[in-house]
Amino acid sequence: QVQLVESGGGLVQAGGSLRLSCAASGRTFSRYAMGWFRQAPGKEREFVASITWRGGFTSYADSVKGRFTISTDNAKNTVYLQMNSLKPEDTAVYHCAERSTAYNDFGSWGQGTQVTVSL
């Protein structure tokens, strides 16, 4: 089992930046990818970005392309989400997740960190 703990959320004005971190502990020998998802009040959880653990291949939602960057520090078992040019519609609870193989979905989730973007 893997444990994921997010940090770095907060309140920021529109146009500002935040960097989220997600530290993973527990099982580390098998990991295919890490991802970030978000859920705004009254909305379903949506995909934000993902990155493969070994090759560093990235994928982004259209709504964040060019503004958000996902990266990893494999030595620290940590995944980051650099968020620039933030908009009020980015306000949500951001969760990181782990996908252990290419054949299953994201199965381990963190508790989330709140990001609030004001006008």
Tab-separated table of N, CA, C and O in Angstrom:
chain	number	residue	atom	x	y	z
A	1	GLN	N	0.839	-1.177	0.000
A	1	GLN	CA	0.000	0.000	0.000
A	1	GLN	C	0.885	1.241	0.000
A	1	GLN	O	1.994	1.228	0.534
A	2	VAL	N	0.399	2.297	-0.613
A	2	VAL	CA	1.154	3.541	-0.684
A	2	VAL	C	0.339	4.646	-0.029
A	2	VAL	O	-0.881	4.667	-0.128
A	3	GLN	N	1.033	5.530	0.667
A	3	GLN	CA	0.383	6.687	1.281
A	3	GLN	C	0.840	7.945	0.550
A	3	GLN	O	2.026	8.093	0.241
A	4	LEU	N	-0.117	8.830	0.301
A	4	LEU	CA	0.163	10.062	-0.438
A	4	LEU	C	-0.281	11.257	0.402
A	4	LEU	O	-1.416	11.273	0.905
A	5	VAL	N	0.603	12.236	0.548
A	5	VAL	CA	0.291	13.423	1.343
A	5	VAL	C	0.585	14.663	0.509
A	5	VAL	O	1.737	14.907	0.130
A	6	GLU	N	-0.464	15.437	0.244
A	6	GLU	CA	-0.311	16.664	-0.544
A	6	GLU	C	-0.047	17.866	0.363
A	6	GLU	O	-0.462	17.879	1.529
A	7	SER	N	0.619	18.863	-0.207
A	7	SER	CA	0.851	20.122	0.491
A	7	SER	C	1.021	21.224	-0.542
A	7	SER	O	1.193	20.951	-1.738
A	8	GLY	N	0.978	22.464	-0.068
A	8	GLY	CA	1.248	23.591	-0.949
A	8	GLY	C	0.043	24.382	-1.399
A	8	GLY	O	0.189	25.395	-2.084
A	9	GLY	N	-1.148	23.932	-1.031
A	9	GLY	CA	-2.332	24.681	-1.418
A	9	GLY	C	-2.441	25.983	-0.644
A	9	GLY	O	-1.671	26.252	0.277
A	10	GLY	N	-3.413	26.804	-1.032
A	10	GLY	CA	-3.619	28.064	-0.343
A	10	GLY	C	-4.488	29.000	-1.129
A	10	GLY	O	-5.143	28.602	-2.102
A	11	LEU	N	-4.491	30.252	-0.700
A	11	LEU	CA	-5.267	31.308	-1.345
A	11	LEU	C	-4.331	32.179	-2.161
A	11	LEU	O	-3.297	32.639	-1.650
A	12	VAL	N	-4.676	32.418	-3.411
A	12	VAL	CA	-3.837	33.230	-4.291
A	12	VAL	C	-4.738	34.061	-5.190
A	12	VAL	O	-5.863	33.656	-5.504
A	13	GLN	N	-4.242	35.221	-5.595
A	13	GLN	CA	-5.009	36.062	-6.519
A	13	GLN	C	-4.883	35.531	-7.940
A	13	GLN	O	-3.897	34.876	-8.295
A	14	ALA	N	-5.873	35.845	-8.745
A	14	ALA	CA	-5.833	35.463	-10.152
A	14	ALA	C	-4.558	35.989	-10.795
A	14	ALA	O	-4.138	37.123	-10.543
A	15	GLY	N	-3.943	35.130	-11.599
A	15	GLY	CA	-2.675	35.469	-12.223
A	15	GLY	C	-1.463	35.021	-11.432
A	15	GLY	O	-0.337	35.047	-11.940
A	16	GLY	N	-1.687	34.599	-10.197
A	16	GLY	CA	-0.592	34.163	-9.346
A	16	GLY	C	-0.202	32.715	-9.592
A	16	GLY	O	-0.711	32.051	-10.502
A	17	SER	N	0.716	32.237	-8.746
A	17	SER	CA	1.256	30.887	-8.885
A	17	SER	C	1.249	30.145	-7.553
A	17	SER	O	1.308	30.764	-6.489
A	18	LEU	N	1.167	28.845	-7.638
A	18	LEU	CA	1.317	27.953	-6.493
A	18	LEU	C	2.045	26.706	-6.961
A	18	LEU	O	1.931	26.319	-8.137
A	19	ARG	N	2.740	26.067	-6.036
A	19	ARG	CA	3.389	24.792	-6.329
A	19	ARG	C	2.902	23.767	-5.325
A	19	ARG	O	3.128	23.908	-4.118
A	20	LEU	N	2.226	22.750	-5.820
A	20	LEU	CA	1.757	21.657	-4.985
A	20	LEU	C	2.795	20.548	-4.952
A	20	LEU	O	3.483	20.293	-5.947
A	21	SER	N	2.887	19.894	-3.808
A	21	SER	CA	3.777	18.739	-3.650
A	21	SER	C	2.961	17.551	-3.164
A	21	SER	O	1.970	17.717	-2.453
A	22	CYS	N	3.394	16.369	-3.521
A	22	CYS	CA	2.768	15.142	-3.058
A	22	CYS	C	3.868	14.156	-2.724
A	22	CYS	O	4.589	13.684	-3.619
A	23	ALA	N	4.001	13.844	-1.442
A	23	ALA	CA	5.022	12.906	-0.986
A	23	ALA	C	4.416	11.519	-0.854
A	23	ALA	O	3.375	11.342	-0.215
A	24	ALA	N	5.083	10.536	-1.454
A	24	ALA	CA	4.612	9.159	-1.411
A	24	ALA	C	5.461	8.343	-0.455
A	24	ALA	O	6.682	8.505	-0.403
A	25	SER	N	4.824	7.483	0.306
A	25	SER	CA	5.549	6.574	1.194
A	25	SER	C	4.881	5.207	1.133
A	25	SER	O	3.774	5.065	0.640
A	26	GLY	N	5.581	4.207	1.658
A	26	GLY	CA	5.064	2.849	1.597
A	26	GLY	C	5.672	2.113	0.428
A	26	GLY	O	6.867	2.205	0.189
A	27	ARG	N	4.861	1.393	-0.341
A	27	ARG	CA	5.350	0.639	-1.497
A	27	ARG	C	5.958	1.596	-2.518
A	27	ARG	O	5.337	2.537	-2.962
A	28	THR	N	7.212	1.353	-2.877
A	28	THR	CA	7.869	2.201	-3.873
A	28	THR	C	8.444	1.407	-5.030
A	28	THR	O	8.931	1.989	-5.986
A	29	PHE	N	8.401	0.055	-4.934
A	29	PHE	CA	9.102	-0.730	-5.940
A	29	PHE	C	8.324	-0.877	-7.220
A	29	PHE	O	8.863	-1.270	-8.229
A	30	SER	N	7.041	-0.581	-7.201
A	30	SER	CA	6.224	-0.720	-8.397
A	30	SER	C	5.362	0.519	-8.552
A	30	SER	O	4.433	0.731	-7.778
A	31	ARG	N	5.706	1.353	-9.497
A	31	ARG	CA	4.922	2.567	-9.745
A	31	ARG	C	5.003	2.891	-11.223
A	31	ARG	O	6.095	2.983	-11.780
A	32	TYR	N	3.865	3.057	-11.850
A	32	TYR	CA	3.842	3.367	-13.275
A	32	TYR	C	3.726	4.864	-13.520
A	32	TYR	O	4.452	5.430	-14.338
A	33	ALA	N	2.828	5.514	-12.793
A	33	ALA	CA	2.608	6.942	-13.030
A	33	ALA	C	2.023	7.600	-11.798
A	33	ALA	O	1.472	6.939	-10.911
A	34	MET	N	2.158	8.911	-11.763
A	34	MET	CA	1.514	9.743	-10.747
A	34	MET	C	0.643	10.774	-11.459
A	34	MET	O	0.957	11.184	-12.593
A	35	GLY	N	-0.409	11.190	-10.779
A	35	GLY	CA	-1.295	12.165	-11.410
A	35	GLY	C	-1.862	13.146	-10.409
A	35	GLY	O	-1.801	12.924	-9.192
A	36	TRP	N	-2.367	14.232	-10.942
A	36	TRP	CA	-3.098	15.221	-10.159
A	36	TRP	C	-4.526	15.321	-10.708
A	36	TRP	O	-4.722	15.371	-11.933
A	37	PHE	N	-5.467	15.359	-9.791
A	37	PHE	CA	-6.874	15.526	-10.122
A	37	PHE	C	-7.424	16.648	-9.245
A	37	PHE	O	-6.814	17.008	-8.232
A	38	ARG	N	-8.562	17.211	-9.616
A	38	ARG	CA	-9.159	18.255	-8.797
A	38	ARG	C	-10.678	18.102	-8.770
A	38	ARG	O	-11.284	17.546	-9.702
A	39	GLN	N	-11.266	18.594	-7.688
A	39	GLN	CA	-12.715	18.559	-7.555
A	39	GLN	C	-13.190	19.878	-6.962
A	39	GLN	O	-12.816	20.232	-5.841
A	40	ALA	N	-13.978	20.586	-7.746
A	40	ALA	CA	-14.572	21.842	-7.300
A	40	ALA	C	-15.925	21.546	-6.664
A	40	ALA	O	-16.541	20.517	-6.942
A	41	PRO	N	-16.410	22.447	-5.805
A	41	PRO	CA	-17.701	22.228	-5.150
A	41	PRO	C	-18.811	22.015	-6.166
A	41	PRO	O	-18.949	22.780	-7.118
A	42	GLY	N	-19.577	20.943	-5.953
A	42	GLY	CA	-20.704	20.668	-6.821
A	42	GLY	C	-20.340	20.071	-8.163
A	42	GLY	O	-21.211	19.877	-9.011
A	43	LYS	N	-19.059	19.780	-8.368
A	43	LYS	CA	-18.620	19.222	-9.647
A	43	LYS	C	-17.957	17.881	-9.432
A	43	LYS	O	-17.535	17.550	-8.333
A	44	GLU	N	-17.855	17.133	-10.516
A	44	GLU	CA	-17.189	15.837	-10.445
A	44	GLU	C	-15.673	16.042	-10.467
A	44	GLU	O	-15.163	17.055	-10.949
A	45	ARG	N	-14.979	15.047	-9.951
A	45	ARG	CA	-13.521	15.086	-9.981
A	45	ARG	C	-13.051	15.033	-11.432
A	45	ARG	O	-13.582	14.271	-12.243
A	46	GLU	N	-12.031	15.835	-11.751
A	46	GLU	CA	-11.523	15.852	-13.118
A	46	GLU	C	-10.012	15.697	-13.131
A	46	GLU	O	-9.306	16.102	-12.208
A	47	PHE	N	-9.538	15.127	-14.212
A	47	PHE	CA	-8.107	14.929	-14.440
A	47	PHE	C	-7.435	16.264	-14.703
A	47	PHE	O	-7.984	17.112	-15.415
A	48	VAL	N	-6.245	16.452	-14.126
A	48	VAL	CA	-5.459	17.665	-14.367
A	48	VAL	C	-4.192	17.348	-15.145
A	48	VAL	O	-3.943	17.922	-16.205
A	49	ALA	N	-3.388	16.416	-14.618
A	49	ALA	CA	-2.113	16.101	-15.263
A	49	ALA	C	-1.603	14.768	-14.750
A	49	ALA	O	-1.975	14.339	-13.654
A	50	SER	N	-0.742	14.132	-15.538
A	50	SER	CA	-0.110	12.898	-15.096
A	50	SER	C	1.298	12.816	-15.670
A	50	SER	O	1.628	13.500	-16.652
A	51	ILE	N	2.109	11.954	-15.061
A	51	ILE	CA	3.486	11.771	-15.498
A	51	ILE	C	3.904	10.346	-15.211
A	51	ILE	O	3.601	9.809	-14.146
A	52	THR	N	4.554	9.702	-16.171
A	52	THR	CA	5.051	8.354	-15.909
A	52	THR	C	6.280	8.438	-15.010
A	52	THR	O	7.087	9.370	-15.124
A	53	TRP	N	6.406	7.452	-14.151
A	53	TRP	CA	7.439	7.559	-13.108
A	53	TRP	C	8.838	7.369	-13.681
A	53	TRP	O	9.794	8.004	-13.236
A	54	ARG	N	8.992	6.495	-14.660
A	54	ARG	CA	10.327	6.190	-15.203
A	54	ARG	C	10.655	7.075	-16.419
A	54	ARG	O	11.732	7.624	-16.507
A	55	GLY	N	9.746	7.218	-17.344
A	55	GLY	CA	10.074	7.940	-18.568
A	55	GLY	C	9.790	9.427	-18.531
A	55	GLY	O	10.273	10.182	-19.377
A	56	GLY	N	9.006	9.860	-17.533
A	56	GLY	CA	8.692	11.274	-17.443
A	56	GLY	C	7.757	11.780	-18.524
A	56	GLY	O	7.744	12.974	-18.820
A	57	PHE	N	6.971	10.878	-19.112
A	57	PHE	CA	6.022	11.313	-20.140
A	57	PHE	C	4.824	11.969	-19.468
A	57	PHE	O	4.263	11.425	-18.532
A	58	THR	N	4.437	13.129	-19.968
A	58	THR	CA	3.393	13.909	-19.324
A	58	THR	C	2.129	14.005	-20.169
A	58	THR	O	2.167	13.880	-21.397
A	59	SER	N	1.021	14.247	-19.459
A	59	SER	CA	-0.261	14.469	-20.112
A	59	SER	C	-1.006	15.527	-19.306
A	59	SER	O	-0.910	15.538	-18.071
A	60	TYR	N	-1.724	16.420	-20.016
A	60	TYR	CA	-2.423	17.515	-19.343
A	60	TYR	C	-3.849	17.656	-19.853
A	60	TYR	O	-4.131	17.388	-21.027
A	61	ALA	N	-4.719	18.117	-18.978
A	61	ALA	CA	-6.049	18.514	-19.416
A	61	ALA	C	-5.919	19.770	-20.265
A	61	ALA	O	-5.034	20.600	-20.027
A	62	ASP	N	-6.795	19.922	-21.234
A	62	ASP	CA	-6.732	21.090	-22.113
A	62	ASP	C	-6.838	22.386	-21.319
A	62	ASP	O	-6.224	23.392	-21.685
A	63	SER	N	-7.593	22.362	-20.229
A	63	SER	CA	-7.837	23.585	-19.469
A	63	SER	C	-6.600	24.104	-18.747
A	63	SER	O	-6.580	25.263	-18.323
A	64	VAL	N	-5.567	23.275	-18.598
A	64	VAL	CA	-4.370	23.702	-17.862
A	64	VAL	C	-3.109	23.706	-18.717
A	64	VAL	O	-2.044	24.121	-18.254
A	65	LYS	N	-3.210	23.241	-19.960
A	65	LYS	CA	-2.024	23.201	-20.829
A	65	LYS	C	-1.422	24.584	-20.977
A	65	LYS	O	-2.130	25.563	-21.190
A	66	GLY	N	-0.096	24.639	-20.854
A	66	GLY	CA	0.611	25.904	-20.982
A	66	GLY	C	0.670	26.701	-19.691
A	66	GLY	O	1.406	27.688	-19.605
A	67	ARG	N	-0.098	26.297	-18.676
A	67	ARG	CA	-0.099	27.009	-17.392
A	67	ARG	C	0.441	26.140	-16.260
A	67	ARG	O	1.093	26.649	-15.347
A	68	PHE	N	0.148	24.844	-16.293
A	68	PHE	CA	0.562	23.918	-15.237
A	68	PHE	C	1.680	23.013	-15.750
A	68	PHE	O	1.693	22.643	-16.928
A	69	THR	N	2.576	22.643	-14.832
A	69	THR	CA	3.646	21.710	-15.167
A	69	THR	C	3.765	20.662	-14.074
A	69	THR	O	3.902	21.007	-12.899
A	70	ILE	N	3.709	19.394	-14.465
A	70	ILE	CA	3.884	18.291	-13.521
A	70	ILE	C	5.310	17.776	-13.633
A	70	ILE	O	5.884	17.716	-14.736
A	71	SER	N	5.895	17.429	-12.488
A	71	SER	CA	7.262	16.914	-12.480
A	71	SER	C	7.439	15.997	-11.280
A	71	SER	O	6.584	15.957	-10.393
A	72	THR	N	8.541	15.258	-11.282
A	72	THR	CA	8.812	14.350	-10.175
A	72	THR	C	10.238	14.515	-9.680
A	72	THR	O	11.127	14.965	-10.420
A	73	ASP	N	10.450	14.150	-8.437
A	73	ASP	CA	11.778	13.955	-7.877
A	73	ASP	C	11.765	12.514	-7.378
A	73	ASP	O	11.270	12.230	-6.287
A	74	ASN	N	12.267	11.613	-8.225
A	74	ASN	CA	12.157	10.192	-7.892
A	74	ASN	C	12.916	9.841	-6.621
A	74	ASN	O	12.498	8.970	-5.853
A	75	ALA	N	14.024	10.500	-6.371
A	75	ALA	CA	14.813	10.222	-5.169
A	75	ALA	C	14.039	10.569	-3.903
A	75	ALA	O	14.219	9.936	-2.859
A	76	LYS	N	13.162	11.564	-4.012
A	76	LYS	CA	12.367	11.991	-2.862
A	76	LYS	C	10.965	11.387	-2.876
A	76	LYS	O	10.152	11.688	-2.005
A	77	ASN	N	10.669	10.564	-3.892
A	77	ASN	CA	9.325	9.984	-4.030
A	77	ASN	C	8.252	11.061	-3.983
A	77	ASN	O	7.238	10.920	-3.288
A	78	THR	N	8.486	12.125	-4.704
A	78	THR	CA	7.599	13.276	-4.662
A	78	THR	C	7.210	13.703	-6.072
A	78	THR	O	8.047	13.676	-6.987
A	79	VAL	N	5.960	14.094	-6.227
A	79	VAL	CA	5.475	14.650	-7.487
A	79	VAL	C	5.008	16.082	-7.213
A	79	VAL	O	4.461	16.369	-6.136
A	80	TYR	N	5.264	16.959	-8.171
A	80	TYR	CA	4.941	18.370	-8.018
A	80	TYR	C	3.955	18.807	-9.105
A	80	TYR	O	3.887	18.225	-10.178
A	81	LEU	N	3.224	19.859	-8.788
A	81	LEU	CA	2.395	20.507	-9.793
A	81	LEU	C	2.624	22.009	-9.668
A	81	LEU	O	2.179	22.631	-8.702
A	82	GLN	N	3.359	22.559	-10.626
A	82	GLN	CA	3.589	23.996	-10.675
A	82	GLN	C	2.427	24.624	-11.431
A	82	GLN	O	2.180	24.277	-12.594
A	83	MET	N	1.731	25.535	-10.762
A	83	MET	CA	0.551	26.153	-11.355
A	83	MET	C	0.794	27.652	-11.517
A	83	MET	O	0.992	28.362	-10.520
A	84	ASN	N	0.806	28.105	-12.752
A	84	ASN	CA	1.016	29.517	-13.061
A	84	ASN	C	-0.240	30.094	-13.716
A	84	ASN	O	-1.102	29.355	-14.185
A	85	SER	N	-0.308	31.418	-13.748
A	85	SER	CA	-1.439	32.120	-14.377
A	85	SER	C	-2.771	31.553	-13.885
A	85	SER	O	-3.664	31.244	-14.674
A	86	LEU	N	-2.889	31.422	-12.586
A	86	LEU	CA	-4.075	30.800	-12.012
A	86	LEU	C	-5.320	31.639	-12.261
A	86	LEU	O	-5.266	32.886	-12.299
A	87	LYS	N	-6.434	30.940	-12.438
A	87	LYS	CA	-7.724	31.564	-12.703
A	87	LYS	C	-8.715	31.156	-11.614
A	87	LYS	O	-8.549	30.099	-10.996
A	88	PRO	N	-9.747	31.942	-11.387
A	88	PRO	CA	-10.750	31.547	-10.376
A	88	PRO	C	-11.338	30.166	-10.631
A	88	PRO	O	-11.642	29.433	-9.680
A	89	GLU	N	-11.460	29.774	-11.888
A	89	GLU	CA	-12.003	28.451	-12.202
A	89	GLU	C	-11.059	27.308	-11.861
A	89	GLU	O	-11.433	26.139	-11.967
A	90	ASP	N	-9.838	27.624	-11.437
A	90	ASP	CA	-8.917	26.596	-10.954
A	90	ASP	C	-9.172	26.261	-9.486
A	90	ASP	O	-8.560	25.332	-8.945
A	91	THR	N	-10.046	27.007	-8.838
A	91	THR	CA	-10.363	26.755	-7.434
A	91	THR	C	-10.948	25.360	-7.268
A	91	THR	O	-11.919	24.997	-7.935
A	92	ALA	N	-10.340	24.566	-6.382
A	92	ALA	CA	-10.760	23.183	-6.175
A	92	ALA	C	-9.891	22.557	-5.088
A	92	ALA	O	-8.884	23.138	-4.675
A	93	VAL	N	-10.285	21.364	-4.673
A	93	VAL	CA	-9.403	20.529	-3.863
A	93	VAL	C	-8.595	19.677	-4.835
A	93	VAL	O	-9.160	18.989	-5.700
A	94	TYR	N	-7.289	19.737	-4.704
A	94	TYR	CA	-6.394	19.016	-5.599
A	94	TYR	C	-5.888	17.756	-4.900
A	94	TYR	O	-5.372	17.819	-3.773
A	95	HIS	N	-6.033	16.635	-5.585
A	95	HIS	CA	-5.614	15.346	-5.063
A	95	HIS	C	-4.518	14.766	-5.943
A	95	HIS	O	-4.605	14.855	-7.172
A	96	CYS	N	-3.520	14.157	-5.332
A	96	CYS	CA	-2.590	13.377	-6.136
A	96	CYS	C	-2.991	11.908	-6.055
A	96	CYS	O	-3.686	11.486	-5.127
A	97	ALA	N	-2.561	11.165	-7.039
A	97	ALA	CA	-2.932	9.760	-7.133
A	97	ALA	C	-1.796	8.978	-7.768
A	97	ALA	O	-0.985	9.520	-8.519
A	98	GLU	N	-1.777	7.698	-7.465
A	98	GLU	CA	-0.735	6.817	-7.992
A	98	GLU	C	-1.363	5.701	-8.803
A	98	GLU	O	-2.434	5.172	-8.446
A	99	ARG	N	-0.705	5.382	-9.882
A	99	ARG	CA	-1.124	4.292	-10.751
A	99	ARG	C	0.016	3.277	-10.750
A	99	ARG	O	1.122	3.607	-11.200
A	100	SER	N	-0.224	2.059	-10.247
A	100	SER	CA	0.883	1.134	-10.025
A	100	SER	C	1.356	0.448	-11.300
A	100	SER	O	2.537	0.126	-11.429
A	101	THR	N	0.462	0.208	-12.259
A	101	THR	CA	0.872	-0.427	-13.514
A	101	THR	C	0.167	0.267	-14.677
A	101	THR	O	-0.770	1.046	-14.485
A	102	ALA	N	0.593	-0.066	-15.867
A	102	ALA	CA	-0.038	0.487	-17.064
A	102	ALA	C	-1.381	-0.163	-17.345
A	102	ALA	O	-2.114	0.288	-18.215
A	103	TYR	N	-1.697	-1.237	-16.597
A	103	TYR	CA	-2.900	-2.009	-16.883
A	103	TYR	C	-4.043	-1.726	-15.922
A	103	TYR	O	-5.117	-2.297	-16.040
A	104	ASN	N	-3.808	-0.851	-14.943
A	104	ASN	CA	-4.899	-0.489	-14.051
A	104	ASN	C	-4.999	1.019	-13.955
A	104	ASN	O	-4.179	1.759	-14.492
A	105	ASP	N	-6.018	1.466	-13.258
A	105	ASP	CA	-6.289	2.894	-13.126
A	105	ASP	C	-5.590	3.434	-11.883
A	105	ASP	O	-4.949	2.687	-11.138
A	106	PHE	N	-5.712	4.734	-11.657
A	106	PHE	CA	-5.177	5.325	-10.437
A	106	PHE	C	-5.920	4.710	-9.247
A	106	PHE	O	-7.143	4.785	-9.178
A	107	GLY	N	-5.140	4.126	-8.303
A	107	GLY	CA	-5.780	3.363	-7.238
A	107	GLY	C	-5.497	3.859	-5.838
A	107	GLY	O	-6.188	3.466	-4.899
A	108	SER	N	-4.475	4.701	-5.670
A	108	SER	CA	-4.151	5.253	-4.355
A	108	SER	C	-4.299	6.768	-4.436
A	108	SER	O	-3.824	7.382	-5.397
A	109	TRP	N	-4.930	7.333	-3.413
A	109	TRP	CA	-5.267	8.759	-3.444
A	109	TRP	C	-4.857	9.448	-2.154
A	109	TRP	O	-4.926	8.849	-1.065
A	110	GLY	N	-4.459	10.708	-2.283
A	110	GLY	CA	-4.203	11.517	-1.114
A	110	GLY	C	-5.478	12.202	-0.641
A	110	GLY	O	-6.512	12.157	-1.311
A	111	GLN	N	-5.385	12.866	0.510
A	111	GLN	CA	-6.547	13.534	1.106
A	111	GLN	C	-6.881	14.835	0.391
A	111	GLN	O	-8.010	15.313	0.467
A	112	GLY	N	-5.919	15.421	-0.259
A	112	GLY	CA	-6.183	16.638	-1.017
A	112	GLY	C	-5.698	17.897	-0.325
A	112	GLY	O	-5.512	17.928	0.892
A	113	THR	N	-5.492	18.928	-1.127
A	113	THR	CA	-5.103	20.237	-0.624
A	113	THR	C	-5.950	21.294	-1.349
A	113	THR	O	-6.146	21.214	-2.565
A	114	GLN	N	-6.448	22.257	-0.583
A	114	GLN	CA	-7.365	23.263	-1.137
A	114	GLN	C	-6.589	24.356	-1.855
A	114	GLN	O	-5.632	24.920	-1.309
A	115	VAL	N	-7.019	24.657	-3.070
A	115	VAL	CA	-6.493	25.793	-3.830
A	115	VAL	C	-7.656	26.739	-4.095
A	115	VAL	O	-8.677	26.328	-4.662
A	116	THR	N	-7.493	27.987	-3.675
A	116	THR	CA	-8.539	28.997	-3.886
A	116	THR	C	-7.927	30.178	-4.621
A	116	THR	O	-6.932	30.742	-4.164
A	117	VAL	N	-8.516	30.524	-5.756
A	117	VAL	CA	-8.025	31.636	-6.570
A	117	VAL	C	-9.077	32.734	-6.556
A	117	VAL	O	-10.212	32.523	-6.988
A	118	SER	N	-8.683	33.891	-6.055
A	118	SER	CA	-9.621	35.017	-5.961
A	118	SER	C	-9.403	35.988	-7.108
A	118	SER	O	-8.332	36.041	-7.716
A	119	LEU	N	-10.430	36.792	-7.363
A	119	LEU	CA	-10.338	37.781	-8.425
A	119	LEU	C	-9.411	38.921	-8.019
A	119	LEU	O	-9.261	39.224	-6.843
